[in-house]
CSV table of C-alpha atoms and ligand atoms in Angstrom, one decimal:
chain,number,residue,atom,x,y,z
A,1,UNK,CA,221.3,29.1,141.5
A,2,UNK,CA,218.9,27.2,143.9
A,3,UNK,CA,216.2,25.1,142.4
A,4,UNK,CA,212.6,26.1,143.3
A,5,UNK,CA,210.0,24.0,145.1
A,6,UNK,CA,206.3,24.7,145.5
A,7,UNK,CA,204.2,22.7,148.0
A,8,UNK,CA,200.4,22.6,147.7
A,9,UNK,CA,199.0,21.6,151.1
A,10,UNK,CA,195.7,20.0,151.8
A,11,UNK,CA,194.2,18.8,155.1
A,12,UNK,CA,194.9,19.5,158.7
A,13,UNK,CA,197.5,21.7,160.5
A,14,UNK,CA,199.7,18.7,160.9
A,15,UNK,CA,200.1,18.6,157.2
A,16,UNK,CA,200.9,22.3,157.3
A,17,UNK,CA,203.6,21.7,159.8
A,18,UNK,CA,204.9,18.8,157.7
A,19,UNK,CA,205.0,21.0,154.6
A,20,UNK,CA,207.1,23.5,156.5
A,21,UNK,CA,209.5,20.8,157.7
A,22,UNK,CA,209.8,19.4,154.1
A,23,UNK,CA,210.9,22.9,153.0
A,24,UNK,CA,213.5,22.9,155.9
A,25,UNK,CA,214.7,19.5,154.7
A,26,UNK,CA,215.1,20.0,151.0
A,27,UNK,CA,216.8,23.3,151.5
A,28,UNK,CA,219.8,21.1,152.4
A,29,UNK,CA,219.9,19.7,148.8
A,30,UNK,CA,219.5,23.1,147.1
A,31,UNK,CA,215.8,23.7,146.8
A,32,UNK,CA,214.3,27.0,147.7
A,33,UNK,CA,210.6,27.7,148.6
A,34,UNK,CA,208.5,29.6,146.1
A,35,UNK,CA,204.9,30.8,146.1
A,36,UNK,CA,204.9,30.9,142.3
A,37,UNK,CA,203.7,27.4,141.3
A,38,UNK,CA,204.2,28.0,137.6
A,39,UNK,CA,208.0,28.2,137.6
A,40,UNK,CA,209.3,25.3,139.7
A,41,UNK,CA,211.7,22.5,139.5
A,42,UNK,CA,209.8,20.5,142.1
A,43,UNK,CA,206.0,20.4,142.7
A,44,UNK,CA,204.9,18.6,145.8
A,45,UNK,CA,201.3,17.8,146.7
A,46,UNK,CA,200.8,17.2,150.4
A,47,UNK,CA,197.5,15.3,150.5
A,48,UNK,CA,194.6,14.6,152.9
A,49,UNK,CA,192.4,11.5,152.9
A,50,UNK,CA,189.9,12.4,155.6
A,51,UNK,CA,186.7,12.6,153.5
A,52,UNK,CA,185.0,12.9,150.1
A,53,UNK,CA,186.8,12.1,146.9
A,54,UNK,CA,190.2,12.8,148.4
A,55,UNK,CA,192.1,10.5,146.1
A,56,UNK,CA,190.4,11.8,142.9
A,57,UNK,CA,191.1,15.4,144.0
A,58,UNK,CA,194.8,14.5,144.0
A,59,UNK,CA,194.7,13.0,140.5
A,60,UNK,CA,192.8,16.2,139.3
A,61,UNK,CA,195.5,18.3,140.8
A,62,UNK,CA,198.2,16.3,139.0
A,63,UNK,CA,196.2,16.7,135.8
A,64,UNK,CA,196.3,20.5,136.3
A,65,UNK,CA,200.1,20.5,136.9
A,66,UNK,CA,200.6,18.4,133.8
A,67,UNK,CA,198.6,20.9,131.7
A,68,UNK,CA,200.4,23.9,133.2
A,69,UNK,CA,203.8,22.4,132.4
A,70,UNK,CA,203.0,20.9,129.0
A,71,UNK,CA,205.2,23.4,127.1
A,72,UNK,CA,207.8,23.7,129.9
A,73,UNK,CA,210.3,21.4,131.6
A,74,UNK,CA,208.5,18.8,133.6
A,75,UNK,CA,208.9,19.4,137.4
A,76,UNK,CA,209.8,16.6,139.8
A,77,UNK,CA,206.3,15.7,141.0
A,78,UNK,CA,206.1,14.3,144.6
A,79,UNK,CA,203.0,13.1,146.4
A,80,UNK,CA,203.2,13.1,150.2
A,81,UNK,CA,200.6,13.0,153.0
A,82,UNK,CA,197.7,10.7,153.8
A,83,UNK,CA,196.7,9.8,150.3
A,84,UNK,CA,200.3,8.9,149.5
A,85,UNK,CA,200.3,6.6,152.5
A,86,UNK,CA,196.9,5.0,151.6
A,87,UNK,CA,197.6,4.5,147.9
A,88,UNK,CA,201.4,4.0,147.8
A,89,UNK,CA,202.9,2.5,144.6
A,90,UNK,CA,199.4,2.4,143.0
A,91,UNK,CA,199.7,6.2,142.4
A,92,UNK,CA,202.8,5.8,140.2
A,93,UNK,CA,201.2,3.0,138.3
A,94,UNK,CA,198.0,4.9,137.7
A,95,UNK,CA,199.7,8.3,136.9
A,96,UNK,CA,203.2,7.9,135.5
A,97,UNK,CA,203.6,11.8,135.7
A,98,UNK,CA,204.1,11.2,139.5
A,99,UNK,CA,207.8,10.6,140.4
A,100,UNK,CA,207.8,9.9,144.1
A,101,UNK,CA,205.3,8.9,146.7
A,102,UNK,CA,206.2,9.5,150.3
A,103,UNK,CA,204.0,8.8,153.4
A,104,UNK,CA,203.8,11.1,156.4
A,105,UNK,CA,206.2,9.1,158.6
A,106,UNK,CA,208.9,8.9,156.0
A,107,UNK,CA,209.8,12.5,155.4
A,108,UNK,CA,213.3,11.9,156.8
A,109,UNK,CA,213.9,9.9,153.6
A,110,UNK,CA,212.8,12.7,151.2
A,111,UNK,CA,216.2,14.2,150.4
A,112,UNK,CA,217.7,10.8,149.5
A,113,UNK,CA,214.7,9.9,147.4
A,114,UNK,CA,215.0,13.1,145.4
A,115,UNK,CA,218.7,12.7,144.9
A,116,UNK,CA,218.3,9.1,143.9
A,117,UNK,CA,215.6,10.0,141.4
A,118,UNK,CA,217.7,12.8,139.8
A,119,UNK,CA,220.7,10.5,139.5
A,120,UNK,CA,219.1,7.2,138.5
A,121,UNK,CA,215.5,8.1,137.5
A,122,UNK,CA,214.2,5.4,139.9
A,123,UNK,CA,210.6,6.1,141.0
A,124,UNK,CA,210.0,5.0,144.6
A,125,UNK,CA,207.3,5.0,147.2
A,126,UNK,CA,208.3,5.2,150.9
A,127,UNK,CA,205.4,4.4,153.3
A,128,UNK,CA,207.0,2.9,156.4
A,129,UNK,CA,205.7,4.0,159.8
A,130,UNK,CA,208.9,5.3,161.3
A,131,UNK,CA,208.0,8.3,163.4
A,132,UNK,CA,211.0,8.1,165.7
A,133,UNK,CA,213.4,8.5,162.8
A,134,UNK,CA,211.3,11.2,161.2
A,135,UNK,CA,211.4,13.4,164.3
A,136,UNK,CA,215.0,12.6,165.2
A,137,UNK,CA,215.9,13.8,161.7
A,138,UNK,CA,213.6,16.9,161.8
A,139,UNK,CA,215.0,17.8,165.2
A,140,UNK,CA,218.5,18.0,163.7
A,141,UNK,CA,217.6,20.3,160.8
A,142,UNK,CA,215.7,22.9,162.8
A,143,UNK,CA,212.3,24.4,162.3
A,144,UNK,CA,212.8,27.6,160.3
A,145,UNK,CA,209.1,28.5,159.9
A,146,UNK,CA,208.9,30.8,163.0
A,147,UNK,CA,205.7,32.9,162.7
A,148,UNK,CA,204.1,35.0,165.4
A,149,UNK,CA,201.9,32.0,165.9
A,150,UNK,CA,203.8,28.7,165.1
A,151,UNK,CA,202.6,25.2,164.7
A,152,UNK,CA,204.5,22.4,166.5
A,153,UNK,CA,203.6,18.7,166.1
A,154,UNK,CA,204.2,16.9,169.4
A,155,UNK,CA,202.3,13.7,168.7
A,156,UNK,CA,201.4,11.7,165.7
A,157,UNK,CA,199.1,8.8,164.8
A,158,UNK,CA,196.2,7.2,166.5
A,159,UNK,CA,195.4,4.0,168.3
A,160,UNK,CA,191.7,4.7,168.8
A,161,UNK,CA,190.2,3.4,165.6
A,162,UNK,CA,186.9,5.2,165.4
A,163,UNK,CA,184.9,3.2,162.8
A,164,UNK,CA,184.7,6.1,160.4
A,165,UNK,CA,188.2,7.4,160.4
A,166,UNK,CA,191.2,6.7,158.1
A,167,UNK,CA,193.8,8.4,160.4
A,168,UNK,CA,195.1,5.2,162.2
A,169,UNK,CA,195.8,3.7,158.8
A,170,UNK,CA,197.4,6.8,157.2
A,171,UNK,CA,199.4,8.1,160.2
A,172,UNK,CA,200.1,4.8,162.0
A,173,UNK,CA,200.2,4.1,165.7
A,174,UNK,CA,200.4,6.8,168.4
A,175,UNK,CA,203.8,8.3,168.9
A,176,UNK,CA,204.9,11.1,171.2
A,177,UNK,CA,208.0,13.1,170.6
A,178,UNK,CA,210.6,13.3,173.4
A,179,UNK,CA,209.8,16.1,175.9
A,180,UNK,CA,213.2,17.8,175.6
A,181,UNK,CA,213.1,17.7,171.8
A,182,UNK,CA,209.8,19.7,171.9
A,183,UNK,CA,211.0,22.2,174.4
A,184,UNK,CA,214.2,22.8,172.3
A,185,UNK,CA,212.0,23.5,169.3
A,186,UNK,CA,209.8,25.9,171.3
A,187,UNK,CA,212.9,27.8,172.4
A,188,UNK,CA,214.2,27.9,168.9
A,189,UNK,CA,210.9,29.3,167.6
A,190,UNK,CA,210.8,31.8,170.6
A,191,UNK,CA,214.3,33.1,169.6
A,192,UNK,CA,212.9,33.8,166.2
A,193,UNK,CA,209.9,35.8,167.3
A,194,UNK,CA,207.2,33.2,168.0
A,195,UNK,CA,204.6,34.4,170.6
A,196,UNK,CA,202.1,31.7,170.3
A,197,UNK,CA,202.6,27.9,170.1
A,198,UNK,CA,199.9,25.6,168.8
A,199,UNK,CA,200.8,22.1,169.9
A,200,UNK,CA,199.5,19.5,167.4
A,201,UNK,CA,198.7,15.9,167.3
A,202,UNK,CA,195.9,13.7,165.9
A,203,UNK,CA,195.3,12.9,169.6
A,204,UNK,CA,197.3,15.6,171.1
A,205,UNK,CA,196.1,15.1,174.7
A,206,UNK,CA,197.2,11.4,174.6
A,207,UNK,CA,200.8,12.8,174.5
A,208,UNK,CA,203.0,10.8,176.8
A,209,UNK,CA,206.8,10.5,176.7
A,210,UNK,CA,209.1,9.5,179.6
A,211,UNK,CA,206.2,9.9,182.0
A,212,UNK,CA,205.6,13.5,180.8
A,213,UNK,CA,202.1,14.3,179.8
A,214,UNK,CA,200.6,17.2,177.9
A,215,UNK,CA,199.9,19.0,181.2
A,216,UNK,CA,203.7,18.9,182.0
A,217,UNK,CA,204.5,20.2,178.6
A,218,UNK,CA,202.1,23.1,178.8
A,219,UNK,CA,203.4,24.1,182.3
A,220,UNK,CA,207.0,23.9,181.1
A,221,UNK,CA,206.3,26.0,178.0
A,222,UNK,CA,204.5,28.4,180.3
A,223,UNK,CA,208.0,29.2,181.8
A,224,UNK,CA,209.4,30.4,178.5
A,225,UNK,CA,209.0,34.1,178.7
A,226,UNK,CA,208.7,35.0,175.0
A,227,UNK,CA,205.8,32.6,174.5
A,228,UNK,CA,202.6,34.4,175.5
A,229,UNK,CA,199.9,32.0,174.3
A,230,UNK,CA,199.6,28.2,174.2
A,231,UNK,CA,197.0,26.2,172.4
A,232,UNK,CA,196.7,22.4,171.6
A,233,UNK,CA,194.6,20.5,169.0
A,234,UNK,CA,193.0,18.0,168.4
A,235,UNK,CA,192.1,16.3,171.6
A,236,UNK,CA,189.9,13.3,172.4
A,237,UNK,CA,187.4,13.3,175.3
A,238,UNK,CA,188.9,10.0,176.6
A,239,UNK,CA,192.3,11.6,177.1
A,240,UNK,CA,191.0,14.8,178.8
A,241,UNK,CA,192.7,13.7,182.1
A,242,UNK,CA,192.3,15.4,185.5
A,243,UNK,CA,195.9,16.8,185.4
A,244,UNK,CA,195.1,18.5,182.0
A,245,UNK,CA,191.9,19.9,183.3
A,246,UNK,CA,193.8,21.3,186.4
A,247,UNK,CA,196.2,23.1,184.1
A,248,UNK,CA,193.4,25.6,183.3
A,249,UNK,CA,193.6,26.5,187.0
A,250,UNK,CA,197.3,27.3,187.0
A,251,UNK,CA,198.2,28.4,183.5
A,252,UNK,CA,198.1,32.0,182.5
A,253,UNK,CA,199.0,31.3,178.9
A,254,UNK,CA,196.8,28.4,178.0
A,255,UNK,CA,194.0,29.9,175.9
A,256,UNK,CA,190.4,29.4,177.1
A,257,UNK,CA,189.1,27.7,173.9
A,258,UNK,CA,188.9,23.9,174.2
A,259,UNK,CA,188.5,22.2,170.8
A,260,UNK,CA,187.1,18.9,171.9
A,261,UNK,CA,185.4,16.9,169.1
A,262,UNK,CA,182.3,14.9,170.2
A,263,UNK,CA,181.0,13.9,166.7
A,264,UNK,CA,177.5,13.1,167.9
A,265,UNK,CA,175.1,14.0,170.8
A,266,UNK,CA,173.7,10.5,170.8
A,267,UNK,CA,175.2,7.7,172.9
A,268,UNK,CA,173.8,5.1,170.5
A,269,UNK,CA,175.7,6.7,167.6
A,270,UNK,CA,178.9,7.3,169.6
A,271,UNK,CA,178.8,3.5,170.4
A,272,UNK,CA,178.3,2.6,166.7
A,273,UNK,CA,181.2,4.9,165.9
A,274,UNK,CA,183.4,3.2,168.4
A,275,UNK,CA,184.2,6.6,170.0
A,276,UNK,CA,184.9,5.1,173.5
A,277,UNK,CA,183.2,7.9,175.4
A,278,UNK,CA,179.6,8.9,176.2
A,279,UNK,CA,177.7,12.2,176.1
A,280,UNK,CA,177.7,12.3,179.9
A,281,UNK,CA,181.5,11.9,180.1
A,282,UNK,CA,181.8,14.8,177.7
A,283,UNK,CA,179.4,16.9,179.8
A,284,UNK,CA,181.4,16.1,182.9
A,285,UNK,CA,184.5,17.5,181.3
A,286,UNK,CA,182.6,20.6,180.2
A,287,UNK,CA,181.2,21.1,183.7
A,288,UNK,CA,184.6,20.6,185.4
A,289,UNK,CA,186.3,23.1,183.1
A,290,UNK,CA,183.6,25.7,183.4
A,291,UNK,CA,183.8,25.4,187.2
A,292,UNK,CA,187.6,26.0,187.0
A,293,UNK,CA,187.2,28.9,184.6
A,294,UNK,CA,183.8,30.2,183.5
A,295,UNK,CA,185.5,32.0,180.6
A,296,UNK,CA,186.3,28.7,178.9
A,297,UNK,CA,184.4,28.0,175.7
A,298,UNK,CA,184.2,24.9,173.6
A,299,UNK,CA,184.4,24.0,169.9
A,300,UNK,CA,183.8,20.6,168.3
A,301,UNK,CA,183.7,18.4,165.2
A,302,UNK,CA,180.4,16.8,164.2
A,303,UNK,CA,179.7,13.9,161.8
A,304,UNK,CA,176.2,14.1,160.4
A,305,UNK,CA,174.3,11.2,158.9
A,306,UNK,CA,176.5,8.4,160.3
A,307,UNK,CA,175.1,5.0,159.2
A,308,UNK,CA,172.1,4.3,161.5
A,309,UNK,CA,171.6,7.9,162.6
A,310,UNK,CA,167.8,8.4,163.1
A,311,UNK,CA,165.8,11.5,163.8
A,312,UNK,CA,166.0,11.0,167.6
A,313,UNK,CA,169.8,10.7,167.5
A,314,UNK,CA,169.9,13.9,165.4
A,315,UNK,CA,167.7,15.7,167.9
A,316,UNK,CA,170.1,14.6,170.7
A,317,UNK,CA,172.9,16.3,168.8
A,318,UNK,CA,170.9,19.5,168.4
A,319,UNK,CA,170.1,19.4,172.2
A,320,UNK,CA,173.8,19.0,173.0
A,321,UNK,CA,174.7,22.0,170.8
A,322,UNK,CA,172.0,24.0,172.6
A,323,UNK,CA,173.4,23.0,176.0
A,324,UNK,CA,177.2,23.6,175.3
A,325,UNK,CA,176.8,26.6,173.0
A,326,UNK,CA,179.9,25.6,171.0
A,327,UNK,CA,181.7,28.4,169.2
A,328,UNK,CA,183.3,27.8,165.9
A,329,UNK,CA,182.7,24.1,165.1
A,330,UNK,CA,183.3,21.9,162.1
A,331,UNK,CA,180.5,19.7,160.8
A,332,UNK,CA,180.5,17.3,157.8
A,333,UNK,CA,178.3,14.6,156.3
A,334,UNK,CA,179.7,11.1,157.0
A,335,UNK,CA,182.0,10.1,154.1
A,336,UNK,CA,182.8,6.3,153.8
A,337,UNK,CA,186.5,5.8,153.9
A,338,UNK,CA,188.1,2.8,152.2
A,339,UNK,CA,189.5,0.3,154.7
A,340,UNK,CA,187.6,1.5,157.7
A,341,UNK,CA,184.9,-0.5,159.6
A,342,UNK,CA,182.2,1.9,158.5
A,343,UNK,CA,183.2,1.9,154.8
A,344,UNK,CA,180.6,-0.7,153.8
A,345,UNK,CA,177.7,0.2,156.1
A,346,UNK,CA,174.5,1.3,154.5
A,347,UNK,CA,174.6,5.1,154.3
A,348,UNK,CA,171.5,7.1,155.1
A,349,UNK,CA,169.6,9.1,152.4
A,350,UNK,CA,171.8,11.9,151.2
A,351,UNK,CA,168.9,14.4,151.1
A,352,UNK,CA,168.2,13.7,154.8
A,353,UNK,CA,171.9,14.1,155.7
A,354,UNK,CA,172.0,17.4,153.8
A,355,UNK,CA,168.9,18.7,155.6
A,356,UNK,CA,170.3,17.7,159.0
A,357,UNK,CA,173.7,19.3,158.2
A,358,UNK,CA,172.0,22.5,157.3
A,359,UNK,CA,170.0,22.5,160.6
A,360,UNK,CA,173.1,21.8,162.6
A,361,UNK,CA,175.1,24.5,160.9
A,362,UNK,CA,172.4,27.0,161.3
A,363,UNK,CA,172.4,26.4,165.0
A,364,UNK,CA,176.2,26.4,165.3
A,365,UNK,CA,176.4,29.6,163.2
A,366,UNK,CA,173.7,31.2,165.5
A,367,UNK,CA,176.0,30.6,168.5
A,368,UNK,CA,178.9,32.0,166.6
A,369,UNK,CA,177.0,35.1,165.6
A,370,UNK,CA,175.8,35.7,169.2
A,371,UNK,CA,179.2,35.2,170.6
A,372,UNK,CA,180.8,37.7,168.2
A,373,UNK,CA,177.9,40.2,168.7
A,374,UNK,CA,178.4,40.0,172.5
A,375,UNK,CA,181.9,41.4,172.0
A,376,UNK,CA,180.9,44.5,170.1
A,377,UNK,CA,181.9,47.7,172.0
A,378,UNK,CA,184.1,45.7,174.2
A,379,UNK,CA,187.9,45.8,174.4
A,380,UNK,CA,189.6,42.4,173.8
A,381,UNK,CA,193.2,41.2,173.6
A,382,UNK,CA,194.4,40.4,170.1
A,383,UNK,CA,197.7,38.8,169.1
A,384,UNK,CA,198.6,40.6,165.9
A,385,UNK,CA,200.1,38.3,163.3
A,386,UNK,CA,200.1,40.1,159.9
A,387,UNK,CA,198.6,42.5,157.4
A,388,UNK,CA,195.3,41.3,155.9
A,389,UNK,CA,195.4,39.7,152.5
A,390,UNK,CA,194.4,42.9,150.7
A,391,UNK,CA,196.9,44.8,152.9
A,392,UNK,CA,194.3,47.4,154.1
A,393,UNK,CA,194.0,46.2,157.7
A,394,UNK,CA,195.9,44.3,160.3
A,395,UNK,CA,195.0,40.7,161.2
A,396,UNK,CA,195.1,39.0,164.6
A,397,UNK,CA,193.2,36.5,166.7
A,398,UNK,CA,191.2,36.8,169.9
A,399,UNK,CA,191.8,34.4,172.8
A,400,UNK,CA,189.1,32.3,171.3
A,401,UNK,CA,190.9,32.1,167.9
A,402,UNK,CA,188.4,34.4,166.2
A,403,UNK,CA,189.9,36.4,163.4
A,404,UNK,CA,190.1,40.2,164.2
A,405,UNK,CA,190.6,42.8,161.5
A,406,UNK,CA,191.4,46.3,162.6
A,407,UNK,CA,193.2,49.5,161.8
A,408,UNK,CA,196.5,49.4,163.5
A,409,UNK,CA,200.2,49.9,162.9
A,410,UNK,CA,203.1,47.8,161.6
A,411,UNK,CA,204.9,47.8,165.0
A,412,UNK,CA,201.9,46.0,166.5
A,413,UNK,CA,202.7,42.8,164.6
A,414,UNK,CA,203.9,40.2,167.1
A,415,UNK,CA,202.3,41.9,170.1
A,416,UNK,CA,199.2,41.3,172.1
A,417,UNK,CA,197.2,44.6,172.0
A,418,UNK,CA,193.8,45.8,173.2
A,419,UNK,CA,191.4,46.3,170.3
A,420,UNK,CA,187.9,47.8,170.6
A,421,UNK,CA,185.4,45.7,168.6
A,422,UNK,CA,183.2,48.0,166.6
A,423,UNK,CA,181.3,45.4,164.6
A,424,UNK,CA,181.2,41.7,163.7
A,425,UNK,CA,179.9,39.0,161.4
A,426,UNK,CA,179.7,35.3,161.8
A,427,UNK,CA,183.3,34.5,161.3
A,428,UNK,CA,185.2,37.7,162.2
A,429,UNK,CA,185.4,40.7,164.5
A,430,UNK,CA,186.3,44.2,163.3
A,431,UNK,CA,187.7,46.9,165.4
A,432,UNK,CA,190.2,49.7,166.1
A,433,UNK,CA,193.2,50.0,168.4
A,434,UNK,CA,192.7,52.3,171.4
A,435,UNK,CA,195.4,54.7,169.9
A,436,UNK,CA,193.5,55.1,166.7
A,437,UNK,CA,190.2,55.6,168.5
A,438,UNK,CA,191.7,58.3,170.7
A,439,UNK,CA,193.1,60.1,167.7
A,440,UNK,CA,189.6,60.1,166.1
A,441,UNK,CA,188.1,61.5,169.3
A,442,UNK,CA,190.7,64.3,169.7
B,1,SAM,N1,191.3,12.9,166.7
B,1,SAM,C1,190.2,13.8,166.5
B,1,SAM,C2,189.0,13.2,167.3
B,1,SAM,O1,189.1,12.2,167.8
B,1,SAM,O2,188.0,13.9,167.3
B,1,SAM,C3,189.8,14.0,165.1
B,1,SAM,C4,190.8,14.1,164.0
B,1,SAM,S1,190.2,14.0,162.4
B,1,SAM,C5,191.6,14.3,161.6
B,1,SAM,C6,189.2,15.5,162.2
B,1,SAM,C7,187.8,15.3,162.0
B,1,SAM,O3,187.5,14.8,160.8
B,1,SAM,C8,187.1,14.4,163.0
B,1,SAM,O4,186.8,15.0,164.2
B,1,SAM,C9,185.8,14.1,162.3
B,1,SAM,O5,184.7,14.9,162.6
B,1,SAM,C10,186.1,14.3,160.8
B,1,SAM,N2,186.1,13.0,160.1
B,1,SAM,C11,186.9,12.0,160.2
B,1,SAM,N3,186.6,10.9,159.4
B,1,SAM,C12,185.4,11.3,158.8
B,1,SAM,C13,184.6,10.7,157.8
B,1,SAM,N4,184.8,9.5,157.4
B,1,SAM,N5,183.5,11.4,157.4
B,1,SAM,C14,183.3,12.7,157.8
B,1,SAM,N6,184.1,13.3,158.7
B,1,SAM,C15,185.1,12.7,159.2
B,2,SF4,FE1,190.3,9.4,163.9
B,2,SF4,FE2,190.4,11.0,166.1
B,2,SF4,FE3,189.1,8.7,166.1
B,2,SF4,FE4,191.7,8.7,166.0
B,2,SF4,S1,190.4,9.4,167.7
B,2,SF4,S2,190.4,7.4,164.8
B,2,SF4,S3,192.1,10.5,164.7
B,2,SF4,S4,188.6,10.5,164.9
B,3,F3S,FE1,193.8,14.7,156.5
B,3,F3S,FE2,195.7,13.1,157.2
B,3,F3S,FE3,195.3,15.4,158.5
B,3,F3S,S1,193.8,12.5,156.5
B,3,F3S,S2,193.1,15.6,158.3
B,3,F3S,S3,196.0,15.2,156.5
B,3,F3S,S4,195.9,13.4,159.4
């Protein structure tokens, strides 16, 4: 009988992709994925280090696992992801319940590490940056997590070194996967029912391999008939090149939501953050894209209360939000990250940061509510992905990634269908398929 593995995933979609690929890998040595975390032979925590008490959260999670398995056979406990990379061997020293620590660019070594541990009980940490070997290996074992909407990492790491960010230290230097390797993976997923591809990278629009850029990749994926929607995330304003902007003119499948983090609306703060772009450069990208396609909308990430942020800087951010009318953005209070340039800077008063965060979020939410309300009584295209969690409605996403819940039928899963929006709230749209509406009228 196969052994069971459960993976608890924290952090970004790239961690989600990695978790899926770890499942693909350790299937080869007899482990089978389970959602029941209480009966497992291997418990893997795929960690994120981006903000707050990330490291402590991992130790708390390990504590919970320890408690749960107190009266049972101890599972093999593996820590992967960005905290694994940052902490390495120290994790095994501090918490002997942990058996293996494997950083994000060493997943090609995971099977050997497990077999070696089972045979010789040697605890190891693997934290080399070896993205080429990682993807060469993953390419050979195939991506077996084909959903209607599938994630696909095309680029890893970051060379930008924003002063607040831990990613260049946890994911290493920028690396782009070979063009053909990516297209093969898209076709493999298409054969297994994927309709939407979400291309991932910490700096996805910096993608460059054998002179192919992200724009080339999108236009090539566009030719794959089973793929109906293409998205990419997360991009950096500095890499929003002319060729990529022009793709919005030609592509029929590239969705009209551009997630382009700006972090702050103040040039002074962008400079202190080492962001390498100005507010005007950002606005130029916005204007160019809007000119090409007025349907395009933006979402962003914001860091509030960065060291040195004063009231005027904050007002600049509010003004920018008012100008761009972002839909669906992420905003967080600055969190000092060990090892980064901003780690030791004097933080601003927590109460002030919290008040600013609340104000920003109120304004962002207002945009979101308005956008969703504007769709009421309209018919929109929805890619149907699954039944809702409580199995009473179907779930899909609009072109702008907004969740849509509606009465539908099972056969609609995997299709793009028209849905009439009947009502909405801040985060979701609710509606009915045209068929069902007609039945009600008749
Ligand atoms: N590469 C993307 C970019 O340049 O915008 C961002 C990727 S990062 C994984 C995702 C988001 O986390 C960032 O956009 C930023 O808003 C947030 N973030 C990163 N470091 C942070 C920190 N120290 N405190 C708070 N938020 C942080
Ligand atoms: Fe982090 Fe993005 Fe800056 Fe890279 S560009 S350091 S991933 S915020
Ligand atoms: Fe977190 Fe690492 Fe992603 S720090 S956001 S899991 S790149």
